[in-house]
Coordinates of N, CA and C and ligand atoms in Angstrom, one line a residue:
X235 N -17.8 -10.0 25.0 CA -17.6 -8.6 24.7 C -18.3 -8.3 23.3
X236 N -19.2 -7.3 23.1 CA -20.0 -6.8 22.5 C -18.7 -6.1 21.3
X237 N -18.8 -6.2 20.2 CA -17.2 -5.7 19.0 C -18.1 -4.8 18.4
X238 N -18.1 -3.7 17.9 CA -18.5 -3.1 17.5 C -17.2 -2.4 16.1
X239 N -18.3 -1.4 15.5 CA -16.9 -0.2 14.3 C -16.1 -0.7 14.9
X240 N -15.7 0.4 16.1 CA -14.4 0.7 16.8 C -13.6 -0.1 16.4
X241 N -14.2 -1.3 17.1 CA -12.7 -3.0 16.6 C -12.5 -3.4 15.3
X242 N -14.0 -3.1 14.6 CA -13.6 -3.4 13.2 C -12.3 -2.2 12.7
X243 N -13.0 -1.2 13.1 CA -11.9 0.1 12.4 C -10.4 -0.1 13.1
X244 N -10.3 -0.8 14.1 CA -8.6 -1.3 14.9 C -8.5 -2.1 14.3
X245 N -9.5 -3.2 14.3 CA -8.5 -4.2 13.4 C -7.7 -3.8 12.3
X246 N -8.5 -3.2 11.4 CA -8.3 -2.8 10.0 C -7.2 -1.8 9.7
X247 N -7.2 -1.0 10.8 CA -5.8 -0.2 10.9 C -4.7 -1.0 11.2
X248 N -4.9 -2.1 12.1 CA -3.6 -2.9 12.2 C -3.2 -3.7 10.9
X249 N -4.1 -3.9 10.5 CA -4.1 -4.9 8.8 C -2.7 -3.9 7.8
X250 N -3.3 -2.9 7.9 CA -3.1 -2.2 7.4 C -1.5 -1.3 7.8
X251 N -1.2 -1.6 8.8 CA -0.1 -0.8 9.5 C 1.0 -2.1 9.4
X252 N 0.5 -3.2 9.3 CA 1.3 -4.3 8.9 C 1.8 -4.4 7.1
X253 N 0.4 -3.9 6.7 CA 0.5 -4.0 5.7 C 1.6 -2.7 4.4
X254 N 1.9 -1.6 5.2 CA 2.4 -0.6 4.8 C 4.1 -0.4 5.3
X255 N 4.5 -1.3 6.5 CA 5.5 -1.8 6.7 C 6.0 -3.0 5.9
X256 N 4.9 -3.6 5.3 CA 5.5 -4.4 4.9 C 6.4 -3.9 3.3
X257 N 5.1 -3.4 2.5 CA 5.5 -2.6 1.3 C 6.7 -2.0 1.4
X258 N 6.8 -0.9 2.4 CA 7.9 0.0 2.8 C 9.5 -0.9 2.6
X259 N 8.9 -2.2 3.4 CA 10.7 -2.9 2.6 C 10.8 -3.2 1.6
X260 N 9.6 -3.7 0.7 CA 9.4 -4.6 -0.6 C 9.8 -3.7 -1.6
X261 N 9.1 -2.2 -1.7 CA 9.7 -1.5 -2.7 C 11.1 -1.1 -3.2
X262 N 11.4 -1.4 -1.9 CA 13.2 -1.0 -2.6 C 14.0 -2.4 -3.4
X263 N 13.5 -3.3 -3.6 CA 14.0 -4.5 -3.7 C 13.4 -4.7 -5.3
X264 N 11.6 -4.1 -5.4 CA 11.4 -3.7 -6.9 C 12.2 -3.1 -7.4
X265 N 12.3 -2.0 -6.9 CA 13.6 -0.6 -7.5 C 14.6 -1.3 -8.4
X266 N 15.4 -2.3 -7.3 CA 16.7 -2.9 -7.9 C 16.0 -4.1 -8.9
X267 N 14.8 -4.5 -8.9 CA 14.6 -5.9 -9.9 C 14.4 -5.1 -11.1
X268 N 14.2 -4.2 -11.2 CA 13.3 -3.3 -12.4 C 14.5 -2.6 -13.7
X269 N 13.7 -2.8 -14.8 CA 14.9 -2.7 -16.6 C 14.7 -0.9 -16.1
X270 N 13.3 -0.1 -15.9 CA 13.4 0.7 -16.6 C 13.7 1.8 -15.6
X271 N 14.3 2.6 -16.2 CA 14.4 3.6 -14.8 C 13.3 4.7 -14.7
X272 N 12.2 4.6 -15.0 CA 11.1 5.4 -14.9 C 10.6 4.3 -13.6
X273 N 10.3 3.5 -13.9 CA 9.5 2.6 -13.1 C 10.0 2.9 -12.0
X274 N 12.0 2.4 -11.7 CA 12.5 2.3 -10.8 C 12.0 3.5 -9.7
X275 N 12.1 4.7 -10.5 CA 11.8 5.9 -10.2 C 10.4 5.9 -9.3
X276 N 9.6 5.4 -10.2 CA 8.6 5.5 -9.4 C 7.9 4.6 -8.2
X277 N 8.9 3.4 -7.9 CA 8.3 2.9 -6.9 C 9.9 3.5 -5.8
X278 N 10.3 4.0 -5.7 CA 11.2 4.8 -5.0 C 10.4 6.2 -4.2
X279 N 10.1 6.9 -5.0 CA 9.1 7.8 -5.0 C 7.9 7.0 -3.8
X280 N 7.6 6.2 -4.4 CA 6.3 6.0 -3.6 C 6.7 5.1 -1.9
X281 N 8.6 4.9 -2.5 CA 8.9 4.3 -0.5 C 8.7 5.6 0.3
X282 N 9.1 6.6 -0.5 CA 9.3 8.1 0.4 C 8.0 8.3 1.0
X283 N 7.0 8.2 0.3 CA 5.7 8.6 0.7 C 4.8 7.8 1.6
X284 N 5.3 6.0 1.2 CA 4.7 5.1 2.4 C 5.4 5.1 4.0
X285 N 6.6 6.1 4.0 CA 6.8 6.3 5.3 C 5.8 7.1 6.0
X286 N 5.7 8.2 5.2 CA 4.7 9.5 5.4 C 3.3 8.6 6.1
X287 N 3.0 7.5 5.1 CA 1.8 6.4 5.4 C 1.8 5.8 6.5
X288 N 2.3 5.4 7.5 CA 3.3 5.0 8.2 C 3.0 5.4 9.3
X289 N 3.4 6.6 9.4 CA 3.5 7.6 10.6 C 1.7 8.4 10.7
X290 N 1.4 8.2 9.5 CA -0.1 8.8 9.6 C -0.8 7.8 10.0
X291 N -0.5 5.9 9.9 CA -1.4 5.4 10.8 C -1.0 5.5 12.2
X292 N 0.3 5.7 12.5 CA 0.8 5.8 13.8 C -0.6 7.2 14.6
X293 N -0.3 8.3 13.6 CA -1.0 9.2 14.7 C -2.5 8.7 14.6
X294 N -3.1 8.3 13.6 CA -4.6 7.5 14.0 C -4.8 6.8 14.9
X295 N -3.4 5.7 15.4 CA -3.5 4.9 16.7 C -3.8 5.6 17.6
X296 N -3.6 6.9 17.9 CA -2.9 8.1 18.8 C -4.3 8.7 18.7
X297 N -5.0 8.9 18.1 CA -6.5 9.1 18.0 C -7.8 8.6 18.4
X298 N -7.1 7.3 18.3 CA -8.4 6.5 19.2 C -7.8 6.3 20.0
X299 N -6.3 6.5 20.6 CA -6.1 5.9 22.0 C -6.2 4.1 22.4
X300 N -5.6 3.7 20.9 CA -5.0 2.0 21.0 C -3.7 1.8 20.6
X301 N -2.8 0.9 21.5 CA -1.8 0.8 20.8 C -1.5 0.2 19.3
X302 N -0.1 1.2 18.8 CA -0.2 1.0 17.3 C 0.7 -0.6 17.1
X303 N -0.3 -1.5 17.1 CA 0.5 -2.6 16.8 C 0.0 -3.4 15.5
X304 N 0.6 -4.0 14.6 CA 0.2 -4.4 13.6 C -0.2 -5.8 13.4
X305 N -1.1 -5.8 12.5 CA -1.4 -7.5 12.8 C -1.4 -8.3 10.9
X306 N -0.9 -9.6 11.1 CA -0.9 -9.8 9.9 C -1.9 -10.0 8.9
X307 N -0.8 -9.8 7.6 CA -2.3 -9.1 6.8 C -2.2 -10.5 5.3
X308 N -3.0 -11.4 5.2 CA -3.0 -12.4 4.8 C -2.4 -11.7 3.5
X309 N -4.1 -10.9 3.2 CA -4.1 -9.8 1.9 C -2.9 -9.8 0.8
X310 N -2.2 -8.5 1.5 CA -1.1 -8.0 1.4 C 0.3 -8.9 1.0
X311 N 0.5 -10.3 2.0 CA 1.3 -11.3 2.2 C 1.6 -12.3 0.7
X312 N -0.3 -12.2 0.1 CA -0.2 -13.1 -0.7 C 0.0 -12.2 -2.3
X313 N -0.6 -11.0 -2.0 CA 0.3 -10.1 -3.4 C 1.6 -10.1 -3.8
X314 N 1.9 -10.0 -2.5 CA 3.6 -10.1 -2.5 C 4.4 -10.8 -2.9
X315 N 3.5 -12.0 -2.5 CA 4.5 -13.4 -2.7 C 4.4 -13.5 -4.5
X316 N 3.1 -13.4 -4.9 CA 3.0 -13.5 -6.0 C 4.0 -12.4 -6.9
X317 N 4.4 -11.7 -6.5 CA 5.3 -10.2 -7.0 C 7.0 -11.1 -6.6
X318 N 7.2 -12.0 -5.8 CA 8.4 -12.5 -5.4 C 8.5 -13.9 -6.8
X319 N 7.2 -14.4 -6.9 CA 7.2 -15.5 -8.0 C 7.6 -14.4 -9.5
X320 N 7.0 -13.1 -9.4 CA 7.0 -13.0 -11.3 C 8.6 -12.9 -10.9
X321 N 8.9 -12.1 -9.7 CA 10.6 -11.7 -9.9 C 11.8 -12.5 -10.6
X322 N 11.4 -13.7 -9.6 CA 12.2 -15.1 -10.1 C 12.2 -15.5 -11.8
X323 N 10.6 -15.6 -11.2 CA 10.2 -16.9 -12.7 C 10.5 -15.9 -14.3
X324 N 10.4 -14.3 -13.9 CA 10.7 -13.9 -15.2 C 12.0 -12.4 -14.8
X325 N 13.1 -13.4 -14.0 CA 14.2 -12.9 -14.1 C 15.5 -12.6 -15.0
X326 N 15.5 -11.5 -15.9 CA 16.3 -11.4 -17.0 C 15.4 -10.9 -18.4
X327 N 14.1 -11.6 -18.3 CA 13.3 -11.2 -19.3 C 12.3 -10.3 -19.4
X328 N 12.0 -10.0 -21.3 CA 11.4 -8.6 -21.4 C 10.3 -8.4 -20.6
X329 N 9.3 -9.4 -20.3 CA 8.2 -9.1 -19.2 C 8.3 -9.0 -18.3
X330 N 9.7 -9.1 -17.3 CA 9.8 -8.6 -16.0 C 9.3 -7.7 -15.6
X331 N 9.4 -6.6 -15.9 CA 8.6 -5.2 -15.3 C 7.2 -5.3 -15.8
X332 N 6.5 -5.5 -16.4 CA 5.4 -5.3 -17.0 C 4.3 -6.2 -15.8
X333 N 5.3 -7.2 -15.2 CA 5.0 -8.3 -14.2 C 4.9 -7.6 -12.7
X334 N 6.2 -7.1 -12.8 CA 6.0 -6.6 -11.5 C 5.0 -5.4 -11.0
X335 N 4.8 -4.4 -12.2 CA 4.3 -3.1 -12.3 C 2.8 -3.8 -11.9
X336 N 2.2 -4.7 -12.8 CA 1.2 -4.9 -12.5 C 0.9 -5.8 -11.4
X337 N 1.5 -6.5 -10.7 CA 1.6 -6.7 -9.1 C 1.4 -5.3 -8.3
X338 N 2.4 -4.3 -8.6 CA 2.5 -3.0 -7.5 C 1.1 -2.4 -8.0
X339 N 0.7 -2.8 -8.9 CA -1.0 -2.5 -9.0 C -2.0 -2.9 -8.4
X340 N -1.8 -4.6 -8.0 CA -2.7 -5.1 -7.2 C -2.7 -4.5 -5.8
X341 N -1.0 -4.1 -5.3 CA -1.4 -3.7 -4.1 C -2.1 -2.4 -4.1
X342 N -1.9 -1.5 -4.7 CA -2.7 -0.2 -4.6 C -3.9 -0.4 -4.9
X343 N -4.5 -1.5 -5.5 CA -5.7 -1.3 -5.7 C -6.6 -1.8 -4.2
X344 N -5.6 -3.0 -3.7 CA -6.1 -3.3 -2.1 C -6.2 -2.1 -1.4
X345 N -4.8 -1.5 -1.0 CA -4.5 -0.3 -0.5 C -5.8 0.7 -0.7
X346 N -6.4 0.8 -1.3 CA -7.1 1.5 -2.3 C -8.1 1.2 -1.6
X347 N -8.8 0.4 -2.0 CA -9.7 -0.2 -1.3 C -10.3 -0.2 0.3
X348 N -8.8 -0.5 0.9 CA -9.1 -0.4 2.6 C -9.0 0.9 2.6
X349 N -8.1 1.5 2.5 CA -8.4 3.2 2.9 C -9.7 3.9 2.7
X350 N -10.6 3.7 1.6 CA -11.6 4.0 1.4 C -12.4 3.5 2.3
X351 N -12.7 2.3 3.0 CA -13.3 1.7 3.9 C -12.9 2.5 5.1
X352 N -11.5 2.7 5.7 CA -11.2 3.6 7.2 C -11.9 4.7 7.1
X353 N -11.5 5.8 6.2 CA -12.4 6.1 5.3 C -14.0 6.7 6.0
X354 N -14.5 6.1 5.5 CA -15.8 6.0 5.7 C -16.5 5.2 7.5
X355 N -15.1 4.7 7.9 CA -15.6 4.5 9.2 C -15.5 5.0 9.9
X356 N -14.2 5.9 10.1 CA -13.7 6.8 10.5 C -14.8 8.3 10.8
X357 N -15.8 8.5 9.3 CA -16.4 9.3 9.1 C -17.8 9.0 10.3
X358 N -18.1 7.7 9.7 CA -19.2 7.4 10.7 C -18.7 7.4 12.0
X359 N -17.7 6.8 12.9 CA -17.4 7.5 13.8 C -17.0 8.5 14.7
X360 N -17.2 9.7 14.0 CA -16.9 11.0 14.0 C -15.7 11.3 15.1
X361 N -14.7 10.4 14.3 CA -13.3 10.8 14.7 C -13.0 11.9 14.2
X362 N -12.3 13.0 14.9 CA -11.6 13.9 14.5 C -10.3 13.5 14.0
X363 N -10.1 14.4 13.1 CA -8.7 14.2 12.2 C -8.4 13.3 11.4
X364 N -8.8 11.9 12.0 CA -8.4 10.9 11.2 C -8.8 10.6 9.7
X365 N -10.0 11.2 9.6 CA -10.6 11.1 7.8 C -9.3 11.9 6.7
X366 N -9.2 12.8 7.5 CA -8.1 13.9 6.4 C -6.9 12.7 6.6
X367 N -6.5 12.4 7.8 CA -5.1 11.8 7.8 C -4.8 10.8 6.5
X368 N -6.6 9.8 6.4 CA -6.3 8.6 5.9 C -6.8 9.4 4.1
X369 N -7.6 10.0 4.1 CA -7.8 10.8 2.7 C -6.3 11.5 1.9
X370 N -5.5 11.6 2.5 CA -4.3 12.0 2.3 C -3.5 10.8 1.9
X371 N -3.5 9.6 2.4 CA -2.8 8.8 2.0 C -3.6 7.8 0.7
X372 N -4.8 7.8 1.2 CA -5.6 7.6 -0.1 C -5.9 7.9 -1.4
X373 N -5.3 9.8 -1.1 CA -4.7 10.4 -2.6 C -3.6 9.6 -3.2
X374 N -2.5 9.6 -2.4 CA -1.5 9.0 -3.0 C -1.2 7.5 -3.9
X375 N -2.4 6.8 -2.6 CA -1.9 5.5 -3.3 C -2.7 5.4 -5.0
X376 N -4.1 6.8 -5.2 CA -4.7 6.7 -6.2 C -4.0 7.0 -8.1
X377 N -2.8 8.5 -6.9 CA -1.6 8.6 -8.0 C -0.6 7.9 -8.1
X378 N -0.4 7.2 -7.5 CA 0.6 6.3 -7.7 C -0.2 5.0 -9.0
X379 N -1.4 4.6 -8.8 CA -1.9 3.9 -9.5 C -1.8 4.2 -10.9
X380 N -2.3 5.7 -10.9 CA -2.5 6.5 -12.3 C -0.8 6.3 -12.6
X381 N -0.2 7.0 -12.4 CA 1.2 7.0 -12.2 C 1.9 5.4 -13.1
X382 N 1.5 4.5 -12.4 CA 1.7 3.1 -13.2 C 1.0 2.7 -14.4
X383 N -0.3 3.1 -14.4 CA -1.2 2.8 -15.6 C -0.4 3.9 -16.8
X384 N -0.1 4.8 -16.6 CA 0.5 5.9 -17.4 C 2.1 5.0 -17.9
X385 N 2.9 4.7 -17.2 CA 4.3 4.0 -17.0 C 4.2 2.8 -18.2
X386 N 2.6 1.7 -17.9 CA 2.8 0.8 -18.7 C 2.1 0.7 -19.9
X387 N 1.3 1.8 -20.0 CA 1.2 2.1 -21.5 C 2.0 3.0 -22.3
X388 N 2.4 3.6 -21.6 CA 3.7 4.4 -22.7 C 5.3 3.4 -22.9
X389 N 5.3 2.4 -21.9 CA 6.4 2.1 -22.6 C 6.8 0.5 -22.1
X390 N 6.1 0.2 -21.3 CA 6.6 -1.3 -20.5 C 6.0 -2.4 -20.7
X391 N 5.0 -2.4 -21.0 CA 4.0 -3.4 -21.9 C 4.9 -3.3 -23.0
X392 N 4.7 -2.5 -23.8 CA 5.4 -2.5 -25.1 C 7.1 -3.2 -25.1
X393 N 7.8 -2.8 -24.2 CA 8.7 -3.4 -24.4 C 8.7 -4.8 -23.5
X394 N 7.9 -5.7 -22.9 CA 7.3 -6.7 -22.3 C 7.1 -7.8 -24.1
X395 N 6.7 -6.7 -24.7 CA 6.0 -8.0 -26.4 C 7.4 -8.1 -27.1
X396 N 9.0 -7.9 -26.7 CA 9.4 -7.8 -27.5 C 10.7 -9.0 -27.2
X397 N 11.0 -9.6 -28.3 CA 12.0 -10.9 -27.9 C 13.4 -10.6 -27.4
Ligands
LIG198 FE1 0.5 2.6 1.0

């Protein structure tokens, strides 16, 4: 069988649809690891919106007419785990958040990354709909980034240096 975009752009949507279910549980479990309640706030914030994520790869499946099933996403798996290590290893202490925050950074920057890629294949395949669906969620994960970069310079680094 001849694979073309198409399967590359299915795979990558399943990567990805694994990958946004998986986030969807992991954030709330930051929420509760986290000193500051801005942070908390804001990875809270951003579970509400990866549902929204969610359901917008669901209707892209629904667009090419493949089922929406997800496939594991090494990627994603290994961010996480490393986000489960800072949890532990600097549980109680001032660097905890500064640890975690910049993990929920890695993922948006992945996140970040592949959507710009659907993105763009999406475009070359002159899928209807789907470019706005995934540009939409693309916005988000871009403010959410800004959103944390903003978070750990105003106050979580800072309190990360302090005994
Ligand atoms: Fe996301």
């Amino acid at each position: 069988m001849t694979k073309t975009l198409d399967d590359l752009f299915y795979e990558t949507l399943r990567d990805m649809f694994y990958a946004e279910r998986k986030i969807l549980r992991t954030l709330p479990k930051l929420a509760k690891a986290v000193n500051s309640d801005a942070l908390r706030e804001a990875f809270l914030h951003h579970r509400d919106e990866t549902e929204g994520q969610v359901e917008r790869i669901q209707r892209v499946f629904e667009i090419i007419d493949r089922p929406a099933r997800g496939k594991t996403c090494d990627a994603i798996d290994g961010i996480l785990e490393e986000g489960s290590e800072v949890m532990e290893d600097f549980k109680g202490n001032p660097a905890l958040d500064a640890g975690l925050l910049a993990g929920a950074q890695a993922v948006e920057h992945y996140e970040i990354s592949r959507y710009g890629t659907l993105i763009a294949w999406a475009n070359q395949m002159r899928l209807a709909e789907a470019p706005d669906l995934l540009k939409e969620t693309l916005e988000q994960e871009i403010k959410t980034d800004e959103l944390l970069t903003k978070l750990a310079k105003k106050a979580i680094n800072a309190a990360a240096l302090s005994k």
